[in-house]
Short mmCIF file of C-alpha atoms and ligand atoms in Angstrom, two decimals:
data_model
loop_
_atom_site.label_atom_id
_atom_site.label_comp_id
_atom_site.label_asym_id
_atom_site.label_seq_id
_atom_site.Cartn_x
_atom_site.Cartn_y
_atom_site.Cartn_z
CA UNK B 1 0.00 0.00 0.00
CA UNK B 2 1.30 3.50 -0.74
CA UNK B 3 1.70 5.67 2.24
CA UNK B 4 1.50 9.84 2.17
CA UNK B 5 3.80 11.31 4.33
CA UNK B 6 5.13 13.38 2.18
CA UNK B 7 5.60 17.44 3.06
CA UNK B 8 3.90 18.94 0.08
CA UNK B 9 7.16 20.86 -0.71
CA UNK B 10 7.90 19.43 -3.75
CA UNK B 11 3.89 19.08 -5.34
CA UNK B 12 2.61 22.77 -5.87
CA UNK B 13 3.00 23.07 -9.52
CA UNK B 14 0.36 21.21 -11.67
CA UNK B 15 3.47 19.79 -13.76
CA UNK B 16 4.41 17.91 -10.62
CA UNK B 17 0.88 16.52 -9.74
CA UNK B 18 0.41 15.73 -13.10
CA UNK B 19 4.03 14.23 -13.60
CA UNK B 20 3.03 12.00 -10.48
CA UNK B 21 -0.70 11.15 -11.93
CA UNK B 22 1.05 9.54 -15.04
CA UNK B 23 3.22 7.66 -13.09
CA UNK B 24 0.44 6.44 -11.24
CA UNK B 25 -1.37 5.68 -14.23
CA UNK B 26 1.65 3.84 -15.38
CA UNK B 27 2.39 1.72 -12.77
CA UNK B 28 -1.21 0.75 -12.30
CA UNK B 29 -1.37 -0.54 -15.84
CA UNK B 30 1.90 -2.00 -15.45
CA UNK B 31 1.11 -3.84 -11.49
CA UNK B 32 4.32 -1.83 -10.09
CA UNK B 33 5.37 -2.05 -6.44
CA UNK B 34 4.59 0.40 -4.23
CA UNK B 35 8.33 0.36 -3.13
CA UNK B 36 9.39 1.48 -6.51
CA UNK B 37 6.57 3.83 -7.57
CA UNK B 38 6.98 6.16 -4.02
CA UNK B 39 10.84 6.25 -4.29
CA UNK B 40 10.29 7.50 -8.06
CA UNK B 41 7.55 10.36 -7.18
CA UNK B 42 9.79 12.24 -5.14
CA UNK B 43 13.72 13.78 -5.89
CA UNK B 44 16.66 11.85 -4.86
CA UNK B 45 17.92 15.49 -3.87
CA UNK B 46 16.97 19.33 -4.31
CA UNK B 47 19.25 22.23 -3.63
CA UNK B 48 17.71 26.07 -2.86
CA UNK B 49 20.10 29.21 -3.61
CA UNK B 50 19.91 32.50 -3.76
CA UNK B 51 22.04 34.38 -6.21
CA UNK B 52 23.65 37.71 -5.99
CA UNK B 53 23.83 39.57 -8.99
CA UNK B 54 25.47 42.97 -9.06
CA UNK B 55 23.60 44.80 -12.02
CA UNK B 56 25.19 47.19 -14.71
CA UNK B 57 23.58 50.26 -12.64
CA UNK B 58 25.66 49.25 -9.71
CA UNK B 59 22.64 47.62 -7.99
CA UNK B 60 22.33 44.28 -6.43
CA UNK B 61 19.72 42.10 -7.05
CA UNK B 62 19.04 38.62 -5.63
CA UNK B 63 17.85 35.78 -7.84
CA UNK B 64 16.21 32.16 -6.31
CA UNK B 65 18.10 28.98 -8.08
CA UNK B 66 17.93 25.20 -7.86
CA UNK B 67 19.68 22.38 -8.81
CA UNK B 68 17.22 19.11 -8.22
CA UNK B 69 18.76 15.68 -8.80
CA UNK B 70 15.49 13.17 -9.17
CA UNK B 71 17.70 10.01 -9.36
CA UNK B 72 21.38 8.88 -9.88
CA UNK B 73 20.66 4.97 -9.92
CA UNK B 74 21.53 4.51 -13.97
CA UNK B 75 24.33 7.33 -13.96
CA UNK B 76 24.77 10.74 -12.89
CA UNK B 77 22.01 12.93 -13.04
CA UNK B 78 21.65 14.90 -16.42
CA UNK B 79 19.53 17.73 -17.37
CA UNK B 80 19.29 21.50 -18.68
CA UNK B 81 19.39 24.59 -16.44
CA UNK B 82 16.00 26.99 -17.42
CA UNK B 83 16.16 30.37 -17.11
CA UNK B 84 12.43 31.17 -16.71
CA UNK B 85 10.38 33.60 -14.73
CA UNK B 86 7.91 31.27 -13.48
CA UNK B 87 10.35 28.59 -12.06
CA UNK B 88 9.96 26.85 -8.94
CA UNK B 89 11.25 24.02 -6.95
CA UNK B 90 8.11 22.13 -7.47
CA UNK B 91 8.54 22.61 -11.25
CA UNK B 92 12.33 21.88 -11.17
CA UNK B 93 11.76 18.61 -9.36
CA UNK B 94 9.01 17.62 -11.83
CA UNK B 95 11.00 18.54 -14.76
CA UNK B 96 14.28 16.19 -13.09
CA UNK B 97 11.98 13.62 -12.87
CA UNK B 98 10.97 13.60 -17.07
CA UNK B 99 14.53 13.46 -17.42
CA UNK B 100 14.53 10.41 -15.03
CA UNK B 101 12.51 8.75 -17.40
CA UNK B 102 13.56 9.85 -20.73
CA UNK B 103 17.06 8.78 -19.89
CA UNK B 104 15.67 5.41 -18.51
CA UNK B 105 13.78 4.98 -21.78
CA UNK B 106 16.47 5.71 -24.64
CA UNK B 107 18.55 3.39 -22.69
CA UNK B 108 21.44 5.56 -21.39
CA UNK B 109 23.69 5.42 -18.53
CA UNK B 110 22.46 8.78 -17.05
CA UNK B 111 19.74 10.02 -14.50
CA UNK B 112 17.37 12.77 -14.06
CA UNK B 113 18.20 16.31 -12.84
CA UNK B 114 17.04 19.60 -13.56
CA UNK B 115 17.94 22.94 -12.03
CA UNK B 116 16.53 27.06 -13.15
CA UNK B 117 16.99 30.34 -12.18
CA UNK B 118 14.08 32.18 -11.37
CA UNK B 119 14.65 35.33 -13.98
CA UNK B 120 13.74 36.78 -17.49
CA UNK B 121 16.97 36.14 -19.32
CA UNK B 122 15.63 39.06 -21.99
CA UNK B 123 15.73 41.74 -19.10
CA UNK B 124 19.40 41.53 -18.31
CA UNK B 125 22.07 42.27 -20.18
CA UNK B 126 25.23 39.77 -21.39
CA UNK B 127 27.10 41.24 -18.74
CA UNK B 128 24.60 40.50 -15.83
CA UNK B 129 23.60 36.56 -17.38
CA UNK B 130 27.23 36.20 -17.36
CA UNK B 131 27.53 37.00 -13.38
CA UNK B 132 24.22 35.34 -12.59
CA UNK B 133 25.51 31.87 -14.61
CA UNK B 134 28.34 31.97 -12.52
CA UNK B 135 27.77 32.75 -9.24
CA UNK B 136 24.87 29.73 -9.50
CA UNK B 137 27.45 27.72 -10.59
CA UNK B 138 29.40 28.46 -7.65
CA UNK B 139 26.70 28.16 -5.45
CA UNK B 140 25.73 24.49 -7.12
CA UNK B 141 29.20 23.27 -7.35
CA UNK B 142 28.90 20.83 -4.41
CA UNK B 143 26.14 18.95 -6.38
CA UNK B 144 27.43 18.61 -10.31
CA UNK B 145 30.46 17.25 -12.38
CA UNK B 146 31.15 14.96 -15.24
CA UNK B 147 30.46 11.83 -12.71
CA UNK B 148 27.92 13.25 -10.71
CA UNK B 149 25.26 15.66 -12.55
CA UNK B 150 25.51 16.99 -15.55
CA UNK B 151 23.56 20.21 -17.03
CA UNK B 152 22.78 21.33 -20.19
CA UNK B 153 20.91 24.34 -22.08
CA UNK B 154 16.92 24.83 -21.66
CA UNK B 155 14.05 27.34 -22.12
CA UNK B 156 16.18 30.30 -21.80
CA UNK B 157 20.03 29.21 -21.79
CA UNK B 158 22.13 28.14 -24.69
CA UNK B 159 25.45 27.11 -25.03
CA UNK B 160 27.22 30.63 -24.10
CA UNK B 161 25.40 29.73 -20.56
CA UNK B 162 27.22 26.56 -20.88
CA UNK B 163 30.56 27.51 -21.92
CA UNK B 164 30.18 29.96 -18.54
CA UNK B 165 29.51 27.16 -16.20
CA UNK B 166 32.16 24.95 -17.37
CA UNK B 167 34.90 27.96 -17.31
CA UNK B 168 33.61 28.45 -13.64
CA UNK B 169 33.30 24.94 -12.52
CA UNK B 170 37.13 24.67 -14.21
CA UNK B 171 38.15 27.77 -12.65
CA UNK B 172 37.54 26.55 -9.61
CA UNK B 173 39.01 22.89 -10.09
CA UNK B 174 42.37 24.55 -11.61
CA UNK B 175 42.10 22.82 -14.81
CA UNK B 176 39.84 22.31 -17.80
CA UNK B 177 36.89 20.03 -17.32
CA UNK B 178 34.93 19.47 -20.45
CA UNK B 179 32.75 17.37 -18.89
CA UNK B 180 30.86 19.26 -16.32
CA UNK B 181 28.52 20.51 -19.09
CA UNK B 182 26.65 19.61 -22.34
CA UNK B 183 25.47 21.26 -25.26
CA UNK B 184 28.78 23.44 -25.02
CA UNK B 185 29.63 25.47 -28.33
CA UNK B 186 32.00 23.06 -30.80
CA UNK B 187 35.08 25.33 -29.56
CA UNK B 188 35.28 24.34 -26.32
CA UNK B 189 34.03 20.63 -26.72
CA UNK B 190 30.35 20.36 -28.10
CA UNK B 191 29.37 17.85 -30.19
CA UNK B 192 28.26 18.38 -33.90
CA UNK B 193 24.25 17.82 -34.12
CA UNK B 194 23.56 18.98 -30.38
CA UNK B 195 21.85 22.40 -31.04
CA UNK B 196 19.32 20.61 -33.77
CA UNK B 197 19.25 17.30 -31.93
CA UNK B 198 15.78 17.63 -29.70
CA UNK B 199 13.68 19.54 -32.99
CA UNK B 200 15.62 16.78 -35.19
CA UNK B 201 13.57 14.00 -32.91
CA UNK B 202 10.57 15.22 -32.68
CA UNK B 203 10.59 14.81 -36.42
CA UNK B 204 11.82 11.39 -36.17
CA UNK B 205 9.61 10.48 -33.97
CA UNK B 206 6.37 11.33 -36.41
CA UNK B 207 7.80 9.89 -39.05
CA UNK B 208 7.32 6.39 -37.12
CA UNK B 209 3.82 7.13 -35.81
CA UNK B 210 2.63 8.24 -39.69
CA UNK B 211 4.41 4.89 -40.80
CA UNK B 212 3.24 2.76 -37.94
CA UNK B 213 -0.77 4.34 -38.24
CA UNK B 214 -0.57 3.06 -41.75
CA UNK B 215 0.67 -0.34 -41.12
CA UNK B 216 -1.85 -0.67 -38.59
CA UNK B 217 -4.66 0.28 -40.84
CA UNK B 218 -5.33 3.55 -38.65
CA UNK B 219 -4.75 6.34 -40.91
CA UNK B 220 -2.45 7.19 -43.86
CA UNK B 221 -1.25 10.21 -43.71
CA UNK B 222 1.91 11.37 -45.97
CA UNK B 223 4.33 13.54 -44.23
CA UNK B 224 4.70 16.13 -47.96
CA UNK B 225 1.19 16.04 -48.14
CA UNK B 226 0.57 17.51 -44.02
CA UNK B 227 0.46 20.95 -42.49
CA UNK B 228 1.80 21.63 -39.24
CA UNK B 229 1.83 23.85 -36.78
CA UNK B 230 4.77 24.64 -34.11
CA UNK B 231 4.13 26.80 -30.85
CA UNK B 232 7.57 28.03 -29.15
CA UNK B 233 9.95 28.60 -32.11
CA UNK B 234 13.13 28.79 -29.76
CA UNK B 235 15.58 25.81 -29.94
CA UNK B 236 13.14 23.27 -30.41
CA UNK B 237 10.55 24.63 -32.26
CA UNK B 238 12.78 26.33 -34.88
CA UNK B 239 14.67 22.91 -36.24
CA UNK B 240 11.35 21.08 -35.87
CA UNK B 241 9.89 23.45 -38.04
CA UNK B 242 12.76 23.16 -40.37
CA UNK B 243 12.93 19.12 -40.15
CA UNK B 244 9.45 19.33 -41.44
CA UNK B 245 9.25 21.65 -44.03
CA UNK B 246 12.31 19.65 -45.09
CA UNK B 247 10.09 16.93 -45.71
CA UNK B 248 7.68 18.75 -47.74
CA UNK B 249 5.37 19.53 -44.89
CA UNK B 250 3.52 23.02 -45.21
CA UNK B 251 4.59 24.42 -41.83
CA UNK B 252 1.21 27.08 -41.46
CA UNK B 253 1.85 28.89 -38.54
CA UNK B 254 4.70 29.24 -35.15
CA UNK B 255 4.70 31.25 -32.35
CA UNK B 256 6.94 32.55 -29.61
CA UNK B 257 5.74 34.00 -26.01
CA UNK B 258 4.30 37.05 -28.06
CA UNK B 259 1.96 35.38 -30.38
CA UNK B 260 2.33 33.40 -33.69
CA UNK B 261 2.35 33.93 -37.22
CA UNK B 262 0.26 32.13 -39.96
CA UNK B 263 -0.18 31.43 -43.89
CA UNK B 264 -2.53 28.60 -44.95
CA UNK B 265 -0.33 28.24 -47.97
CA UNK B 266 3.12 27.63 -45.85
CA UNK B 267 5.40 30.19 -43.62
CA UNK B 268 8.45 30.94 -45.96
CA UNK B 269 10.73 29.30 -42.61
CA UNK B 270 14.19 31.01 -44.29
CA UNK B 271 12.31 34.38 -44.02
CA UNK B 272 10.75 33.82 -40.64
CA UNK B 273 14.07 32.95 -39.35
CA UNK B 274 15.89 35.92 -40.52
CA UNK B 275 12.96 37.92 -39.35
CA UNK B 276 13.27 36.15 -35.72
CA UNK B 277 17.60 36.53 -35.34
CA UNK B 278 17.20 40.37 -36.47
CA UNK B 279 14.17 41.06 -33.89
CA UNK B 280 14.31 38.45 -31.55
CA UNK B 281 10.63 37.98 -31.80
CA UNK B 282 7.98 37.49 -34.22
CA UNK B 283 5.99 40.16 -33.12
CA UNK B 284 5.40 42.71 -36.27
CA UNK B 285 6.11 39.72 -39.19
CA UNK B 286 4.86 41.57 -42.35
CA UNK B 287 4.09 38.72 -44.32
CA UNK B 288 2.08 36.35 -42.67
CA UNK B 289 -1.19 36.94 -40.45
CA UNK B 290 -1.41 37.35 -36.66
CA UNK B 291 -2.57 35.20 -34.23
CA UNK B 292 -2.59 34.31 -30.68
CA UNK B 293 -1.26 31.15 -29.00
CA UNK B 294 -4.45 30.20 -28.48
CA UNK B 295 -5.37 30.45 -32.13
CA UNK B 296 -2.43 28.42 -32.67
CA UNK B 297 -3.45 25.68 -30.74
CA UNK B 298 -7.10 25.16 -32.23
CA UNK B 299 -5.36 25.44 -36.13
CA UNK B 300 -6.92 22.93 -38.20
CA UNK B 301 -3.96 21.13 -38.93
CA UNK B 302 -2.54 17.43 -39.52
CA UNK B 303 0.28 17.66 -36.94
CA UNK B 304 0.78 20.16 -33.80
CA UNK B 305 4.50 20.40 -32.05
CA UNK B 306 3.61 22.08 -28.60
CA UNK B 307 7.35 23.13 -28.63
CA UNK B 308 7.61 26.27 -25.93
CA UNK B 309 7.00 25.59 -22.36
CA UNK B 310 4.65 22.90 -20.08
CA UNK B 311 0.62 23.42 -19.20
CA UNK B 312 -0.24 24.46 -23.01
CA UNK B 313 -2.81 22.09 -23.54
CA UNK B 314 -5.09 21.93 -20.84
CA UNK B 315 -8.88 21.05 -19.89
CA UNK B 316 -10.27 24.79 -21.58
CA UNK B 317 -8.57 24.17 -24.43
CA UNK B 318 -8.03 20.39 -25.41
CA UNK B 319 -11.49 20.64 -27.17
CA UNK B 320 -10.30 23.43 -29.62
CA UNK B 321 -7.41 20.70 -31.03
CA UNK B 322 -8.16 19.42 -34.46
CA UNK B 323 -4.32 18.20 -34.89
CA UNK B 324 -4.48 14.08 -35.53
CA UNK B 325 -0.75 13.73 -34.10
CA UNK B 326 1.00 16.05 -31.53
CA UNK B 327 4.42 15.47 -31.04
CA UNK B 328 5.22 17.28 -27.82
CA UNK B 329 8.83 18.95 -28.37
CA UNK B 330 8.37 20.84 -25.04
CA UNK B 331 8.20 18.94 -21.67
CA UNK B 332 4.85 18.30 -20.14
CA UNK B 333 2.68 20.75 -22.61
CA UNK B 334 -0.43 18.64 -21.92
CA UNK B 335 -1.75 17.52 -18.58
CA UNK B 336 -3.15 14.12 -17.74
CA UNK B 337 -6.54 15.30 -17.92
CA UNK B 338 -6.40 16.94 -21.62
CA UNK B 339 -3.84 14.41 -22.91
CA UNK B 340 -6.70 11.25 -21.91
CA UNK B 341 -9.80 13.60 -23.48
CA UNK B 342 -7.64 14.13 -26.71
CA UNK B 343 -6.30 9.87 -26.73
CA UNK B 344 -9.68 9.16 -26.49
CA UNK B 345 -10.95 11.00 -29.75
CA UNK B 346 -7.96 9.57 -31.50
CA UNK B 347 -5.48 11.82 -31.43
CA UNK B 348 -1.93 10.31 -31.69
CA UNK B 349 0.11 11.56 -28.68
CA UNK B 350 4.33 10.85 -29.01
CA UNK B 351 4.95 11.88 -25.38
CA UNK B 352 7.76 14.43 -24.12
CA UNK B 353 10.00 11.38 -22.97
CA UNK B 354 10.08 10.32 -25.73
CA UNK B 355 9.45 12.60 -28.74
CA UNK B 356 12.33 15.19 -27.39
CA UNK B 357 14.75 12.66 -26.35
CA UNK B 358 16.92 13.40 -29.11
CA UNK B 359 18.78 16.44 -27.03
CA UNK B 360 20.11 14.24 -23.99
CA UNK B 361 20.97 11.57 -26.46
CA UNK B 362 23.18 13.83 -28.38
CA UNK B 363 24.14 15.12 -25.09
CA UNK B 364 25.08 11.55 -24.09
CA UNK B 365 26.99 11.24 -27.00
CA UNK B 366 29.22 15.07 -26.64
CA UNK B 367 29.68 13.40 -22.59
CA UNK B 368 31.14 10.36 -24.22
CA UNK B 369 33.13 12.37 -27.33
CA UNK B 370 34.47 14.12 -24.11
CA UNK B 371 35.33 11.63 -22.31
CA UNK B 372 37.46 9.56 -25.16
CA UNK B 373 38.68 13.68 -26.30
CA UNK B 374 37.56 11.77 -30.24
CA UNK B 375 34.88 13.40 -32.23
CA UNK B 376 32.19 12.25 -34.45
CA UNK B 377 31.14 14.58 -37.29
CA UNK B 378 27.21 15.26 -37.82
CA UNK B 379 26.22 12.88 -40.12
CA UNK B 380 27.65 9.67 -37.44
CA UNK B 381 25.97 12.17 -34.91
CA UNK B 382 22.39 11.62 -37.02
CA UNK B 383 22.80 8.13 -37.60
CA UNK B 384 23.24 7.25 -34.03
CA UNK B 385 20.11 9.32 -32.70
CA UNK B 386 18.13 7.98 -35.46
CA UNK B 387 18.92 4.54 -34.69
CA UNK B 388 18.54 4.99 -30.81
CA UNK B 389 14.81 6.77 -31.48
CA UNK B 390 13.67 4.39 -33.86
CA UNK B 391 14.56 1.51 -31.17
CA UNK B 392 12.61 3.23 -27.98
CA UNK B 393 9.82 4.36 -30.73
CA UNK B 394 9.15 1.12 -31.39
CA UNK B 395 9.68 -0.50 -27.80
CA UNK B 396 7.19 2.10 -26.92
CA UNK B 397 4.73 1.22 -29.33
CA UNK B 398 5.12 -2.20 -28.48
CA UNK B 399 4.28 -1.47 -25.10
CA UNK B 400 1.47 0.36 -26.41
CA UNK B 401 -0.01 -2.36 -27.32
CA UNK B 402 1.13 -4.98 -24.85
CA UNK B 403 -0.72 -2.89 -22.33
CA UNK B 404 -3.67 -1.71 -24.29
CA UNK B 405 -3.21 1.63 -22.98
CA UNK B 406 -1.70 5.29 -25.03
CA UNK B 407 1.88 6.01 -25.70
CA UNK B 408 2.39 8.52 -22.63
CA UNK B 409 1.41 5.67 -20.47
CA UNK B 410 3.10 2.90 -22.54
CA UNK B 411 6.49 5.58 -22.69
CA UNK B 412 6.49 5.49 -18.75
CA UNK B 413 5.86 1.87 -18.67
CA UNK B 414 9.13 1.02 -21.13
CA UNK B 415 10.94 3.40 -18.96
CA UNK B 416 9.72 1.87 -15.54
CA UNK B 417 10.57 -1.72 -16.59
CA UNK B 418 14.30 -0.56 -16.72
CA UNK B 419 14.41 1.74 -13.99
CA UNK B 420 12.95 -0.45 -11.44
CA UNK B 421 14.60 -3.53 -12.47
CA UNK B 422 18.38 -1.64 -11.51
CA UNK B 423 16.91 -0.15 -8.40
CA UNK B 424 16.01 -3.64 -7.42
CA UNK B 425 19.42 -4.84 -8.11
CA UNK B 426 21.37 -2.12 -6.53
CA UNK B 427 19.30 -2.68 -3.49
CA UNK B 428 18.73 -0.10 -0.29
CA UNK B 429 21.48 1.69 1.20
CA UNK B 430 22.53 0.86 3.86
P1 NAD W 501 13.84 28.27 -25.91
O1 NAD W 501 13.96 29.22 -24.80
O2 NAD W 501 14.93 28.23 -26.94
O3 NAD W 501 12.45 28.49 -26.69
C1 NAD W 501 11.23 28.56 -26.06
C2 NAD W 501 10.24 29.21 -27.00
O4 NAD W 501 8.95 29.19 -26.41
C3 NAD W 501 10.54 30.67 -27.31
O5 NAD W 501 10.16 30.94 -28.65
C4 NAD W 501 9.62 31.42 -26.35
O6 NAD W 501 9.28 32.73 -26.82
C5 NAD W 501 8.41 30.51 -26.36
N1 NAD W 501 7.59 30.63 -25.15
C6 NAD W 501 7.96 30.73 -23.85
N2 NAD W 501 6.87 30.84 -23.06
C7 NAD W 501 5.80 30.77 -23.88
C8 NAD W 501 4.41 30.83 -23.67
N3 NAD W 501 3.90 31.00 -22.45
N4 NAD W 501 3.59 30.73 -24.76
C9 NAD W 501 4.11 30.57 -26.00
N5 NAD W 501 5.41 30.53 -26.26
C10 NAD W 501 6.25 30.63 -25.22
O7 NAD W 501 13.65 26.83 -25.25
P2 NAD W 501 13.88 25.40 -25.92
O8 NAD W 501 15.22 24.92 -25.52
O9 NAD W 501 13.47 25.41 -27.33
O10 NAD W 501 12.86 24.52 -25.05
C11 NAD W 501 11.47 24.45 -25.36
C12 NAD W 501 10.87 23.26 -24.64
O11 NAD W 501 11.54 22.07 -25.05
C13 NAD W 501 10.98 23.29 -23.12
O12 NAD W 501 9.86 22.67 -22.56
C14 NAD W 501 12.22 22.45 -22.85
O13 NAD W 501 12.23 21.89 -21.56
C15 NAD W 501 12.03 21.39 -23.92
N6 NAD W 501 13.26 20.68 -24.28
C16 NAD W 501 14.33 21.35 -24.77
C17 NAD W 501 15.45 20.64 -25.13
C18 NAD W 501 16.64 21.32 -25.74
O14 NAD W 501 17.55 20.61 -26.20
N7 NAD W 501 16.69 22.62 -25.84
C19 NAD W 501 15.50 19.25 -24.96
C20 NAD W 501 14.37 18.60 -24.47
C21 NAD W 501 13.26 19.32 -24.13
#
């Protein structure tokens, strides 16, 4: 029986509580011990700090940071620091423990962590992101490294955040450690591929699910003959958008935390994208119309990428979706509640886990390049993601329908299996 002592601390945000309802979910369909499933809902470790900044006007200001480590049992923890202003510790923690399970189900040697500064990144200046990366690197120090916890970029940071922690975390070690970070510029040690590697899978990804609706006599959809429609065109949403118009698919309409742009006859993406480095936004587009997020969301289009930030999708707006597969670049951008409504009218859901995996894969793979200081260039970097999404694709499918039950479910499921199978062999300290 599962008990509930725990504090609260940790379950404010609705990413956690829903986080926790899918695992449920997941190991009710799958008959998981209680053991197992209470150890998983809550962080291994969480760190609180408050950061010091002193600003370009000669002010101080004080930022709140955390570094949350959700579990270390396959490998040290791994995941991106977000610079966001709505983060928490409860979101942190929920966000370490998707990385938990997206590491567990692409089958590499790593954890889950996550960690965020509480901030908008476009009110400061270079000067001020610089001090504020570092002194939360400082203050963090005691919990990351190359064998212990690893970050990388997220909503908000990029490699230039990167290359900042690793010069501080070496600064402080007295020599160069590579390691410490991923998703680091090529210069100093990134791997080819990283930057496109999440948008890249989340392309993959629907290219199984369109080939695997066919063969199962669901729907037959071809990927040149689609629209599509990507909210958040930062990291993510930007390459998926690419990856698909690539493809031939009309990519109608994207959006950033502004608003979005659309053209029922296809955005011109090369013109969107210059538009979007000059202004940093694509507010004021001239040649495509304007619409809101919302908008966005209710397009009437083949395939949706929810690619900007979590709680996008929710119970007012799943019934505006018309999308027939949404592969969900962002983490957690539907909850439980508008991701069962939408399974249930047949919508195709490739999960978070497993449809952005493709960034901590190639962020396994710049660890490793690291580690053996020999580099693979960007077509060997493609070849091995590909191969590594097509496998958990299809174990996840498989589970699918082993369990009767949707691919969020059946993503948690493959990921479980593994999980709880080398917590059971490593056994309870002490
Ligand atoms: P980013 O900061 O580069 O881009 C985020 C985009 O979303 C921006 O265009 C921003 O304007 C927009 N946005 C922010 N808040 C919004 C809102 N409320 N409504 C609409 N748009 C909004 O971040 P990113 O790295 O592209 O990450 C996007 C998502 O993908 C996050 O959920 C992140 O955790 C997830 N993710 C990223 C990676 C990676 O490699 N970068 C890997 C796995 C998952």
């Amino acid at each position: 029986m599962s008990h509930n002592l725990r504090s609260g601390l940790y379950e404010t945000s609705p990413l956690y509580q829903n986080a926790v309802m899918d695992l449920e979910m997941a190991g009710k369909t799958m008959g998981l011990s209680s053991n197992v499933l209470d150890r998983l809902k809550m962080p291994k470790k969480a760190m609180c700090v408050s950061i010091p900044v002193r600003m370009d006007d000669g002010s101080v200001k004080t930022f709140e940071g955390y570094r949350v480590q959700h579990s270390t049992t396959l490998g040290p923890g791994k995941g991106g620091i977000r610079f966001h202003p709505e983060v928490n510790l409860s979101e942190v923690s929920a966000l370490a423990m998707l990385m938990t399970m997206k590491c567990s189900l692409v089958g590499l040697p790593l954890g889950g962590a996550k960690g965020g500064i509480r901030v908008d990144p476009s009110q400061l200046s270079r000067a001020e992101q610089q001090a504020l990366t570092r002194r939360f690197t400082m203050e963090i120090i005691s919990m990351i490294g190359p064998e212990q916890d690893i970050p990388a970029p997220d909503v908000g940071t990029d490699g230039q955040h990167m290359a900042w922690m690793m010069d501080t975390y070496s600064m402080a070690k007295g020599h160069a450690v590579p390691g410490v970070v991923t998703g680091k510029p090529m210069e100093i040690g990134g791997s080819a591929g990283r930057p496109e590697s999440t948008g890249r899978g989340v392309v993959y990804v629907i290219e199984h699910a369109i080939e695997l609706l066919k063969k199962q006599n669901k729907a037959d959809f071809k990927l040149n003959q689609c629209t599509a429609a990507v909210h958040g065109f930062g990291k993510v949403g930007t390459v998926a958008a690419d990856e698909l118009a690539m493809r031939g698919c009309k990519v109608v309409a994207v959006s950033d935390f502004f608003g979005g742009i659309y053209d029922k006859n296809g955005l011109d993406l090369k013109d969107v994208n210059a538009y979007m480095s000059k202004n940093r936004t694509l507010k004021g587009y001239p040649k495509a119309e304007a619409i809101t997020n919302e908008q966005l969301i209710g397009l009437n289009v083949d395939i949706l990428v929810p690619a900007a930030i979590d709680g996008v999708i929710t119970r007012e707006n799943m019934k505006n979706v018309k999308a027939k597969i949404i592969s969900e670049g962002a983490n957690g951008p539907i909850t439980s509640e508008a991701q069962q409504y939408l399974e249930s009218q047949g919508v195709y859901i490739i999960p978070d886990i497993l449809a952005n995996a493709g960034g901590v894969i190639v962020s396994y793979f710049e660890w490793v390049q690291g580690l053996q200081q020999f580099f693979w260039n960007e077509k060997e970097v493609n070849e091995k993601l590909a191969e590594i999404m097509a496998r958990a694709f299809h174990r996840v499918a498989g589970n699918a329908e082993k369990f009767n039950c949707g691919m969020k479910t059946a993503a948690l499921i493959t990921s479980v299996e593994r999980l709880s199978q080398a917590m059971l062999l490593r056994g309870l300290f002490p």
